[in-house]
CSV table of C-alpha atoms in Angstrom, one decimal:
chain,number,residue,atom,x,y,z
L,1,UNK,CA,-100.6,88.3,179.5
L,2,UNK,CA,-101.5,85.0,177.8
L,3,UNK,CA,-100.4,86.3,174.4
L,4,UNK,CA,-97.1,87.5,175.8
L,5,UNK,CA,-96.5,84.1,177.4
L,6,UNK,CA,-97.2,82.5,174.0
L,7,UNK,CA,-94.8,84.8,172.2
L,8,UNK,CA,-92.0,84.3,174.7
L,9,UNK,CA,-92.6,80.5,174.6
L,10,UNK,CA,-92.4,80.6,170.8
L,11,UNK,CA,-89.2,82.6,170.9
L,12,UNK,CA,-87.6,80.2,173.3
L,13,UNK,CA,-88.4,77.3,171.0
L,14,UNK,CA,-87.0,79.2,168.1
L,15,UNK,CA,-83.8,79.9,170.0
L,16,UNK,CA,-83.3,76.3,171.3
L,17,UNK,CA,-84.1,74.6,167.9
L,18,UNK,CA,-80.9,73.8,165.9
L,19,UNK,CA,-80.1,76.4,163.2
L,20,UNK,CA,-79.5,75.8,159.5
L,21,UNK,CA,-75.8,75.7,158.5
L,22,UNK,CA,-74.2,76.2,155.1
L,23,UNK,CA,-74.5,72.7,153.5
L,24,UNK,CA,-78.2,72.1,154.4
L,25,UNK,CA,-79.1,75.6,153.3
L,26,UNK,CA,-77.4,75.0,149.9
L,27,UNK,CA,-79.4,71.8,149.6
L,28,UNK,CA,-82.7,73.5,150.5
L,29,UNK,CA,-82.1,76.3,147.9
L,30,UNK,CA,-81.2,73.6,145.4
L,31,UNK,CA,-84.5,72.0,146.0
L,32,UNK,CA,-86.4,75.3,146.1
L,33,UNK,CA,-85.1,76.0,142.6
L,34,UNK,CA,-84.3,72.7,140.9
L,35,UNK,CA,-84.0,69.3,142.5
L,36,UNK,CA,-82.0,68.0,139.5
L,37,UNK,CA,-82.4,67.8,135.7
L,38,UNK,CA,-85.9,66.3,136.0
L,39,UNK,CA,-88.2,68.4,133.8
L,40,UNK,CA,-85.5,70.1,131.7
L,41,UNK,CA,-86.1,67.6,128.8
L,42,UNK,CA,-88.9,69.8,127.5
L,43,UNK,CA,-86.5,72.6,126.8
L,44,UNK,CA,-84.9,70.4,124.0
L,45,UNK,CA,-88.3,69.6,122.5
L,46,UNK,CA,-89.6,73.2,122.7
L,47,UNK,CA,-86.3,74.6,121.5
L,48,UNK,CA,-86.3,72.4,118.4
L,49,UNK,CA,-83.1,70.7,119.3
L,50,UNK,CA,-80.2,70.9,121.8
L,51,UNK,CA,-78.7,74.3,120.8
L,52,UNK,CA,-81.4,76.6,122.3
L,53,UNK,CA,-81.7,74.4,125.4
L,54,UNK,CA,-77.9,74.5,126.1
L,55,UNK,CA,-77.7,78.2,125.3
L,56,UNK,CA,-80.7,78.9,127.5
L,57,UNK,CA,-79.1,77.2,130.6
L,58,UNK,CA,-75.9,79.2,129.9
L,59,UNK,CA,-77.5,82.7,129.3
L,60,UNK,CA,-80.7,82.6,131.5
L,61,UNK,CA,-78.7,82.2,134.8
L,62,UNK,CA,-76.7,85.4,133.8
L,63,UNK,CA,-79.8,87.5,133.1
L,64,UNK,CA,-82.2,85.9,135.6
L,65,UNK,CA,-80.8,83.6,138.3
L,66,UNK,CA,-77.7,85.6,139.3
L,67,UNK,CA,-79.5,89.0,139.6
L,68,UNK,CA,-82.3,87.3,141.6
L,69,UNK,CA,-79.8,85.6,143.8
L,70,UNK,CA,-77.8,88.9,144.4
L,71,UNK,CA,-81.0,90.8,145.3
L,72,UNK,CA,-82.1,87.9,147.6
L,73,UNK,CA,-78.6,87.9,149.3
L,74,UNK,CA,-78.7,91.6,150.0
L,75,UNK,CA,-82.3,91.7,151.3
L,76,UNK,CA,-82.3,88.5,153.2
L,77,UNK,CA,-79.2,89.6,155.2
L,78,UNK,CA,-80.7,93.1,155.7
L,79,UNK,CA,-83.9,91.6,157.1
L,80,UNK,CA,-82.8,88.2,158.7
L,81,UNK,CA,-86.2,87.2,160.0
L,82,UNK,CA,-88.8,84.6,158.9
L,83,UNK,CA,-91.1,86.0,156.3
L,84,UNK,CA,-88.4,87.0,153.7
L,85,UNK,CA,-89.9,88.9,150.8
L,86,UNK,CA,-93.0,89.8,152.8
L,87,UNK,CA,-90.8,91.9,155.1
L,88,UNK,CA,-88.9,93.5,152.2
L,89,UNK,CA,-92.1,94.5,150.4
L,90,UNK,CA,-93.7,95.8,153.6
L,91,UNK,CA,-90.6,97.9,154.4
L,92,UNK,CA,-90.6,99.4,150.9
L,93,UNK,CA,-94.3,99.8,150.1
L,94,UNK,CA,-96.2,99.2,153.3
L,95,UNK,CA,-98.1,96.2,154.9
L,96,UNK,CA,-100.9,96.0,152.2
L,97,UNK,CA,-98.5,95.1,149.5
L,98,UNK,CA,-96.5,92.9,151.8
L,99,UNK,CA,-99.6,90.9,152.5
L,100,UNK,CA,-100.4,90.6,148.7
L,101,UNK,CA,-96.9,89.4,148.0
L,102,UNK,CA,-97.2,86.8,150.8
L,103,UNK,CA,-100.5,85.6,149.6
L,104,UNK,CA,-99.4,85.2,146.0
L,105,UNK,CA,-96.3,83.4,146.9
L,106,UNK,CA,-98.0,81.1,149.5
L,107,UNK,CA,-100.8,80.3,147.1
L,108,UNK,CA,-98.5,79.4,144.2
L,109,UNK,CA,-96.2,77.5,146.6
L,110,UNK,CA,-99.1,75.3,147.9
L,111,UNK,CA,-100.4,74.6,144.3
L,112,UNK,CA,-96.8,73.8,143.2
L,113,UNK,CA,-96.3,71.5,146.2
L,114,UNK,CA,-99.5,69.5,145.5
L,115,UNK,CA,-97.8,68.1,142.4
L,116,UNK,CA,-94.8,66.4,144.0
L,117,UNK,CA,-96.6,63.5,145.6
L,118,UNK,CA,-98.4,63.1,142.3
L,119,UNK,CA,-95.2,63.1,140.3
L,120,UNK,CA,-93.6,60.7,142.8
L,121,UNK,CA,-96.4,58.1,142.1
L,122,UNK,CA,-96.1,58.9,138.3
L,123,UNK,CA,-92.5,57.7,138.3
L,124,UNK,CA,-93.4,54.6,140.5
L,125,UNK,CA,-96.3,53.6,138.3
L,126,UNK,CA,-94.0,52.6,135.4
L,127,UNK,CA,-92.7,49.8,137.7
L,128,UNK,CA,-95.8,49.4,139.8
L,129,UNK,CA,-98.9,49.7,137.6
L,130,UNK,CA,-101.3,49.4,140.6
L,131,UNK,CA,-100.7,53.2,141.2
L,132,UNK,CA,-102.7,53.8,138.0
L,133,UNK,CA,-105.8,52.9,139.9
L,134,UNK,CA,-107.5,55.3,142.3
L,135,UNK,CA,-108.0,52.6,144.9
L,136,UNK,CA,-104.2,52.5,145.5
L,137,UNK,CA,-103.4,56.0,144.3
L,138,UNK,CA,-105.5,58.0,146.8
L,139,UNK,CA,-104.3,56.3,150.0
L,140,UNK,CA,-100.7,56.5,148.7
L,141,UNK,CA,-101.1,60.3,148.0
L,142,UNK,CA,-102.4,60.8,151.5
L,143,UNK,CA,-99.7,58.6,153.1
L,144,UNK,CA,-96.9,60.4,151.3
L,145,UNK,CA,-98.3,63.9,152.2
L,146,UNK,CA,-98.8,63.0,155.9
L,147,UNK,CA,-95.3,61.3,156.2
L,148,UNK,CA,-93.5,64.3,154.6
L,149,UNK,CA,-95.6,66.8,156.7
L,150,UNK,CA,-94.5,65.0,159.8
L,151,UNK,CA,-90.8,65.2,158.7
L,152,UNK,CA,-91.3,69.0,158.4
L,153,UNK,CA,-92.9,69.1,161.9
L,154,UNK,CA,-89.9,67.3,163.4
L,155,UNK,CA,-87.6,70.2,162.7
L,156,UNK,CA,-86.0,72.3,159.9
L,157,UNK,CA,-82.5,70.9,160.6
L,158,UNK,CA,-83.8,67.4,159.9
L,159,UNK,CA,-85.4,68.7,156.6
L,160,UNK,CA,-82.0,70.4,155.8
L,161,UNK,CA,-79.9,67.2,156.3
L,162,UNK,CA,-82.6,65.1,154.5
L,163,UNK,CA,-82.2,67.5,151.5
L,164,UNK,CA,-78.4,67.0,151.5
L,165,UNK,CA,-78.8,63.2,151.4
L,166,UNK,CA,-81.6,63.4,148.7
L,167,UNK,CA,-79.6,65.8,146.6
L,168,UNK,CA,-76.6,63.5,146.6
L,169,UNK,CA,-78.8,60.5,145.7
L,170,UNK,CA,-80.6,62.4,143.0
L,171,UNK,CA,-77.5,63.6,141.2
L,172,UNK,CA,-75.3,60.5,141.5
L,173,UNK,CA,-76.9,58.6,138.5
L,174,UNK,CA,-76.3,61.7,136.2
L,175,UNK,CA,-72.6,61.9,137.2
L,176,UNK,CA,-72.3,58.2,136.3
L,177,UNK,CA,-74.3,58.7,133.0
L,178,UNK,CA,-72.1,61.7,132.1
L,179,UNK,CA,-68.9,59.7,132.5
L,180,UNK,CA,-70.3,56.7,130.5
L,181,UNK,CA,-71.3,59.1,127.7
L,182,UNK,CA,-67.9,60.6,127.1
L,183,UNK,CA,-66.7,58.1,124.4
L,184,UNK,CA,-69.9,58.5,122.5
L,185,UNK,CA,-70.1,62.3,122.5
L,186,UNK,CA,-70.2,64.1,119.1
L,187,UNK,CA,-70.0,67.9,119.8
L,188,UNK,CA,-71.6,68.8,116.5
L,189,UNK,CA,-74.9,67.4,117.8
L,190,UNK,CA,-75.1,70.2,120.4
L,191,UNK,CA,-75.5,72.7,117.5
L,192,UNK,CA,-78.6,71.0,116.1
L,193,UNK,CA,-81.7,73.2,115.7
L,194,UNK,CA,-84.9,73.1,113.7
L,195,UNK,CA,-86.5,76.6,113.8
L,196,UNK,CA,-89.8,75.2,112.4
L,197,UNK,CA,-90.2,73.1,115.6
L,198,UNK,CA,-89.4,75.9,118.1
L,199,UNK,CA,-92.2,76.6,120.5
L,200,UNK,CA,-91.2,79.9,122.1
L,201,UNK,CA,-94.0,80.0,124.6
L,202,UNK,CA,-93.2,76.5,125.9
L,203,UNK,CA,-89.4,77.2,125.7
L,204,UNK,CA,-89.6,80.4,127.8
L,205,UNK,CA,-91.9,78.9,130.4
L,206,UNK,CA,-89.7,75.8,130.7
L,207,UNK,CA,-86.5,77.9,131.2
L,208,UNK,CA,-88.3,80.3,133.6
L,209,UNK,CA,-89.8,77.4,135.7
L,210,UNK,CA,-86.5,75.6,136.0
L,211,UNK,CA,-84.5,78.6,137.2
L,212,UNK,CA,-87.1,80.1,139.6
L,213,UNK,CA,-87.5,80.5,143.4
L,214,UNK,CA,-84.1,81.8,144.5
L,215,UNK,CA,-85.9,84.0,146.9
L,216,UNK,CA,-87.8,81.2,148.6
L,217,UNK,CA,-85.2,80.3,151.2
L,218,UNK,CA,-85.4,83.9,152.5
L,219,UNK,CA,-88.6,83.0,154.3
L,220,UNK,CA,-86.3,80.8,156.6
L,221,UNK,CA,-83.7,83.6,157.2
L,222,UNK,CA,-84.5,83.6,161.0
L,223,UNK,CA,-83.6,79.9,161.2
L,224,UNK,CA,-80.2,80.3,159.6
L,225,UNK,CA,-76.9,80.3,161.6
L,226,UNK,CA,-75.1,83.6,161.0
L,227,UNK,CA,-77.3,84.6,158.0
L,228,UNK,CA,-75.2,87.6,157.0
L,229,UNK,CA,-72.3,85.2,156.0
L,230,UNK,CA,-74.1,82.0,155.4
L,231,UNK,CA,-76.8,83.3,153.0
L,232,UNK,CA,-74.5,84.8,150.2
L,233,UNK,CA,-72.3,81.7,150.3
L,234,UNK,CA,-75.2,79.3,150.1
L,235,UNK,CA,-76.8,81.2,147.2
L,236,UNK,CA,-73.5,81.3,145.3
L,237,UNK,CA,-73.0,77.5,145.9
L,238,UNK,CA,-76.6,76.8,144.9
L,239,UNK,CA,-76.3,78.7,141.6
L,240,UNK,CA,-73.2,76.6,140.6
L,241,UNK,CA,-74.9,73.4,141.7
L,242,UNK,CA,-78.2,74.1,139.8
L,243,UNK,CA,-76.7,75.2,136.5
L,244,UNK,CA,-74.2,72.3,136.6
L,245,UNK,CA,-77.0,69.8,137.3
L,246,UNK,CA,-78.9,71.0,134.2
L,247,UNK,CA,-76.0,71.5,131.7
L,248,UNK,CA,-73.9,68.4,132.4
L,249,UNK,CA,-76.7,65.8,131.9
L,250,UNK,CA,-78.0,67.7,128.8
L,251,UNK,CA,-74.5,67.9,127.3
L,252,UNK,CA,-74.1,64.1,127.9
L,253,UNK,CA,-77.5,63.1,126.6
L,254,UNK,CA,-77.8,65.3,123.6
L,255,UNK,CA,-74.1,64.8,122.6
L,256,UNK,CA,-74.1,61.0,122.9
L,257,UNK,CA,-77.5,60.2,121.3
L,258,UNK,CA,-79.0,61.0,118.0
L,259,UNK,CA,-82.6,61.2,119.4
L,260,UNK,CA,-85.2,63.4,117.7
L,261,UNK,CA,-86.0,66.6,119.6
L,262,UNK,CA,-89.7,65.3,119.7
L,263,UNK,CA,-88.6,62.5,122.0
L,264,UNK,CA,-87.3,64.9,124.7
L,265,UNK,CA,-90.2,65.2,127.0
L,266,UNK,CA,-90.6,64.9,130.8
L,267,UNK,CA,-89.1,61.6,132.0
L,268,UNK,CA,-86.9,61.1,128.9
L,269,UNK,CA,-83.7,61.1,130.9
L,270,UNK,CA,-84.6,57.6,132.2
L,271,UNK,CA,-84.6,56.4,128.5
L,272,UNK,CA,-81.3,58.3,128.0
L,273,UNK,CA,-79.8,56.4,130.9
L,274,UNK,CA,-80.9,53.1,129.5
L,275,UNK,CA,-79.5,53.9,126.1
L,276,UNK,CA,-76.1,55.0,127.5
L,277,UNK,CA,-75.7,52.6,130.5
L,278,UNK,CA,-78.4,50.0,130.4
L,279,UNK,CA,-81.6,49.1,132.4
L,280,UNK,CA,-79.8,49.5,135.8
L,281,UNK,CA,-79.1,53.1,135.0
L,282,UNK,CA,-82.7,53.7,133.9
L,283,UNK,CA,-84.0,52.3,137.2
L,284,UNK,CA,-81.5,54.4,139.2
L,285,UNK,CA,-82.6,57.6,137.4
L,286,UNK,CA,-86.3,56.7,138.0
L,287,UNK,CA,-85.6,56.2,141.7
L,288,UNK,CA,-83.6,59.4,141.8
L,289,UNK,CA,-86.5,61.3,140.2
L,290,UNK,CA,-88.9,59.9,142.7
L,291,UNK,CA,-86.7,60.9,145.6
L,292,UNK,CA,-86.1,64.3,144.1
L,293,UNK,CA,-89.8,65.0,144.3
L,294,UNK,CA,-89.7,64.3,148.0
L,295,UNK,CA,-86.9,66.8,148.4
L,296,UNK,CA,-88.8,69.4,146.4
L,297,UNK,CA,-91.9,68.8,148.6
L,298,UNK,CA,-89.8,69.3,151.9
L,299,UNK,CA,-88.1,72.5,150.7
L,300,UNK,CA,-91.3,74.0,149.4
L,301,UNK,CA,-93.4,73.2,152.5
L,302,UNK,CA,-90.7,74.6,154.9
L,303,UNK,CA,-90.6,77.8,152.9
L,304,UNK,CA,-94.4,78.2,152.8
L,305,UNK,CA,-94.9,77.3,156.5
L,306,UNK,CA,-92.2,79.7,157.8
L,307,UNK,CA,-93.5,82.4,155.5
L,308,UNK,CA,-96.9,82.2,157.3
L,309,UNK,CA,-95.1,82.2,160.7
L,310,UNK,CA,-93.3,85.4,159.6
L,311,UNK,CA,-96.5,87.0,158.4
L,312,UNK,CA,-98.1,86.2,161.8
L,313,UNK,CA,-95.1,87.7,163.7
L,314,UNK,CA,-95.6,90.9,161.6
L,315,UNK,CA,-99.3,91.0,162.7
L,316,UNK,CA,-100.6,90.2,159.2
L,317,UNK,CA,-102.1,86.8,160.3
L,318,UNK,CA,-103.7,85.6,163.6
L,319,UNK,CA,-101.1,84.7,166.3
L,320,UNK,CA,-101.9,81.0,166.1
L,321,UNK,CA,-99.8,80.8,162.9
L,322,UNK,CA,-96.8,81.8,164.9
L,323,UNK,CA,-97.2,79.0,167.5
L,324,UNK,CA,-94.3,76.6,167.4
L,325,UNK,CA,-94.0,72.9,168.3
L,326,UNK,CA,-91.4,71.6,170.8
L,327,UNK,CA,-89.2,71.1,167.7
L,328,UNK,CA,-89.4,74.9,166.9
L,329,UNK,CA,-91.5,74.3,163.8
L,330,UNK,CA,-94.7,76.3,163.1
L,331,UNK,CA,-97.4,73.7,163.6
L,332,UNK,CA,-100.5,75.5,162.4
L,333,UNK,CA,-98.7,76.9,159.4
L,334,UNK,CA,-97.5,73.4,158.4
L,335,UNK,CA,-101.0,72.0,158.8
L,336,UNK,CA,-102.5,74.8,156.8
L,337,UNK,CA,-100.1,74.2,153.9
L,338,UNK,CA,-100.7,70.4,154.1
L,339,UNK,CA,-104.5,70.8,153.9
L,340,UNK,CA,-104.1,72.9,150.8
L,341,UNK,CA,-101.8,70.3,149.3
L,342,UNK,CA,-104.3,67.5,149.9
L,343,UNK,CA,-107.1,69.4,148.3
L,344,UNK,CA,-105.1,70.4,145.2
L,345,UNK,CA,-103.4,67.0,144.5
L,346,UNK,CA,-105.8,66.4,141.6
L,347,UNK,CA,-104.3,69.2,139.4
L,348,UNK,CA,-101.8,68.4,136.7
L,349,UNK,CA,-98.4,70.1,136.0
L,350,UNK,CA,-99.4,71.2,132.5
L,351,UNK,CA,-102.5,72.9,133.7
L,352,UNK,CA,-100.8,75.2,136.2
L,353,UNK,CA,-97.3,75.8,134.9
L,354,UNK,CA,-98.2,79.1,133.3
L,355,UNK,CA,-100.5,80.0,136.2
L,356,UNK,CA,-97.6,79.6,138.7
L,357,UNK,CA,-95.2,81.4,136.5
L,358,UNK,CA,-97.6,84.4,136.1
L,359,UNK,CA,-98.2,84.7,139.9
L,360,UNK,CA,-94.5,84.3,140.5
L,361,UNK,CA,-93.6,87.0,137.9
L,362,UNK,CA,-95.9,89.6,139.5
L,363,UNK,CA,-94.3,88.9,142.9
L,364,UNK,CA,-90.8,89.2,141.5
L,365,UNK,CA,-91.5,92.5,139.8
L,366,UNK,CA,-92.6,93.8,143.2
L,367,UNK,CA,-89.4,92.4,144.8
L,368,UNK,CA,-87.1,94.1,142.3
L,369,UNK,CA,-89.0,97.4,142.8
L,370,UNK,CA,-88.6,97.0,146.6
L,371,UNK,CA,-84.8,96.4,146.2
L,372,UNK,CA,-84.5,99.7,144.3
L,373,UNK,CA,-86.9,101.6,146.5
L,374,UNK,CA,-85.1,100.5,149.7
L,375,UNK,CA,-81.7,101.7,148.1
L,376,UNK,CA,-83.3,105.1,147.6
L,377,UNK,CA,-85.6,105.3,150.7
L,378,UNK,CA,-83.3,103.7,153.2
L,379,UNK,CA,-79.6,104.2,152.2
L,380,UNK,CA,-78.6,104.0,155.9
L,381,UNK,CA,-80.2,100.5,156.3
L,382,UNK,CA,-77.6,98.0,157.7
L,383,UNK,CA,-76.7,95.7,154.8
L,384,UNK,CA,-74.3,92.9,155.9
L,385,UNK,CA,-74.1,91.9,152.3
L,386,UNK,CA,-74.5,94.6,149.7
L,387,UNK,CA,-74.5,94.2,145.9
L,388,UNK,CA,-71.5,96.2,144.9
L,389,UNK,CA,-73.4,98.6,142.7
L,390,UNK,CA,-74.8,102.1,143.2
L,391,UNK,CA,-78.5,103.0,142.7
L,392,UNK,CA,-78.1,103.4,138.9
L,393,UNK,CA,-76.2,100.1,138.7
L,394,UNK,CA,-78.8,98.4,140.8
L,395,UNK,CA,-81.5,99.5,138.4
L,396,UNK,CA,-79.5,98.2,135.4
L,397,UNK,CA,-79.1,94.9,137.2
L,398,UNK,CA,-82.9,94.5,137.6
L,399,UNK,CA,-83.8,95.6,134.0
L,400,UNK,CA,-83.0,92.3,132.1
L,401,UNK,CA,-84.8,90.0,134.6
L,402,UNK,CA,-87.8,92.4,134.8
L,403,UNK,CA,-88.0,92.4,130.9
L,404,UNK,CA,-88.0,88.6,131.0
L,405,UNK,CA,-90.8,88.6,133.6
L,406,UNK,CA,-92.9,90.9,131.5
L,407,UNK,CA,-92.3,88.6,128.4
L,408,UNK,CA,-93.4,85.5,130.4
L,409,UNK,CA,-96.6,87.3,131.5
L,410,UNK,CA,-97.3,88.5,127.9
L,411,UNK,CA,-97.0,84.9,126.6
L,412,UNK,CA,-99.7,83.6,129.1
L,413,UNK,CA,-103.0,82.3,127.9
L,414,UNK,CA,-106.4,83.9,128.6
L,415,UNK,CA,-107.2,81.2,131.2
L,416,UNK,CA,-104.0,82.2,133.1
L,417,UNK,CA,-104.9,85.9,133.1
L,418,UNK,CA,-108.4,85.0,134.4
L,419,UNK,CA,-107.1,82.6,137.1
L,420,UNK,CA,-104.5,85.1,138.3
L,421,UNK,CA,-107.0,87.9,138.4
L,422,UNK,CA,-109.2,85.9,140.7
L,423,UNK,CA,-106.2,85.2,143.1
L,424,UNK,CA,-105.2,88.9,143.1
L,425,UNK,CA,-108.8,90.0,143.8
L,426,UNK,CA,-109.0,87.4,146.7
L,427,UNK,CA,-105.8,88.8,148.2
L,428,UNK,CA,-107.3,92.4,148.1
L,429,UNK,CA,-110.4,91.1,149.9
L,430,UNK,CA,-108.5,89.0,152.5
L,431,UNK,CA,-106.3,91.9,153.7
L,432,UNK,CA,-109.0,94.0,155.4
L,433,UNK,CA,-110.5,90.8,156.9
L,434,UNK,CA,-107.2,89.8,158.6
L,435,UNK,CA,-106.5,93.4,159.5
L,436,UNK,CA,-109.8,93.6,161.4
L,437,UNK,CA,-109.1,90.3,163.1
L,438,UNK,CA,-105.8,91.7,164.4
L,439,UNK,CA,-107.4,95.0,165.3
């Protein structure tokens, strides 16, 4: 009786809380995947010059981003509930693999999200050196995490509209920089490449990282207004926004400056801004980078928390994870993600990039397999949006991104293999534990 009362109460809060509309959903997908051109600088350095970087952001979306977005659009509209890919995998392969998918994605999401408060302070410390010292850094990290967690608690529609405002602020300086660079652009500089300097492992990891997570917003499908129409439109809009936000600043920076490829590392766009527009543009880009990290944090935490809520509603996690606040947000799930973030804030981006990519790649291979399996196993499934391909065409659509996933996994280090093995083993052990709790 008590549990039924809790469930109906949670459902009422879910129904009365405002739903996500098209523009906020585009902004959330943009922040799930990108957040702006911060971090793409490494693709120029690892690619031995601008050519491979520019070609990568033209070709990779065709063989990776668009297939993933199409698969996400079909499956998210077929299963418009919170939990996203966990529901798809469970429907195709059963609850055991659904749980594993959810655990891998949640674990990698929390580790990923622990970096954004750190990166936020890393941009600020250039102007405020006090953040180099632990006495100021630790309280600041806690303060940022708690403040952003509260924003998530207050409601997904607030997070969505915050993401719209942050996206506008984050991209504005690059629009200005691109216009200022036009008189100085020399197109032949875009063709520069030094094959001796190419680092294929770093290049592929950078490309893969910057074009990931199109499926993340599917965990919020139950919170979207008219998901069958809104989701495909939002994914299409986000693909254009993400690719443009990478290519346009790269074309401007590499075309207008004769910088060595070695200088192109994380944060270099601030220097590009100063060389093209002056100190004011450098400060603006630094501020935009800092704010972008806040948007990335909000989008990631929303996805992680609603994924746990969806898993709880499916019976994979205890019912407390499905309890909602008066704002319709999953309180315990948000607190669980925030706790993980606070404990993991000491890790660095370089240490875990491969680790995250590896876990993500395993999960995505399972998603592509589920997409094909559901086409064969459940042809009668109601698909409000269907990729306009038959089963053979759907297999061909998934082949190039699957080959890229295998390549990224093969390039991983021994430490990444070991770390990922531990996480996978932990998932196998946790499933019977939570199953017995539910039983």
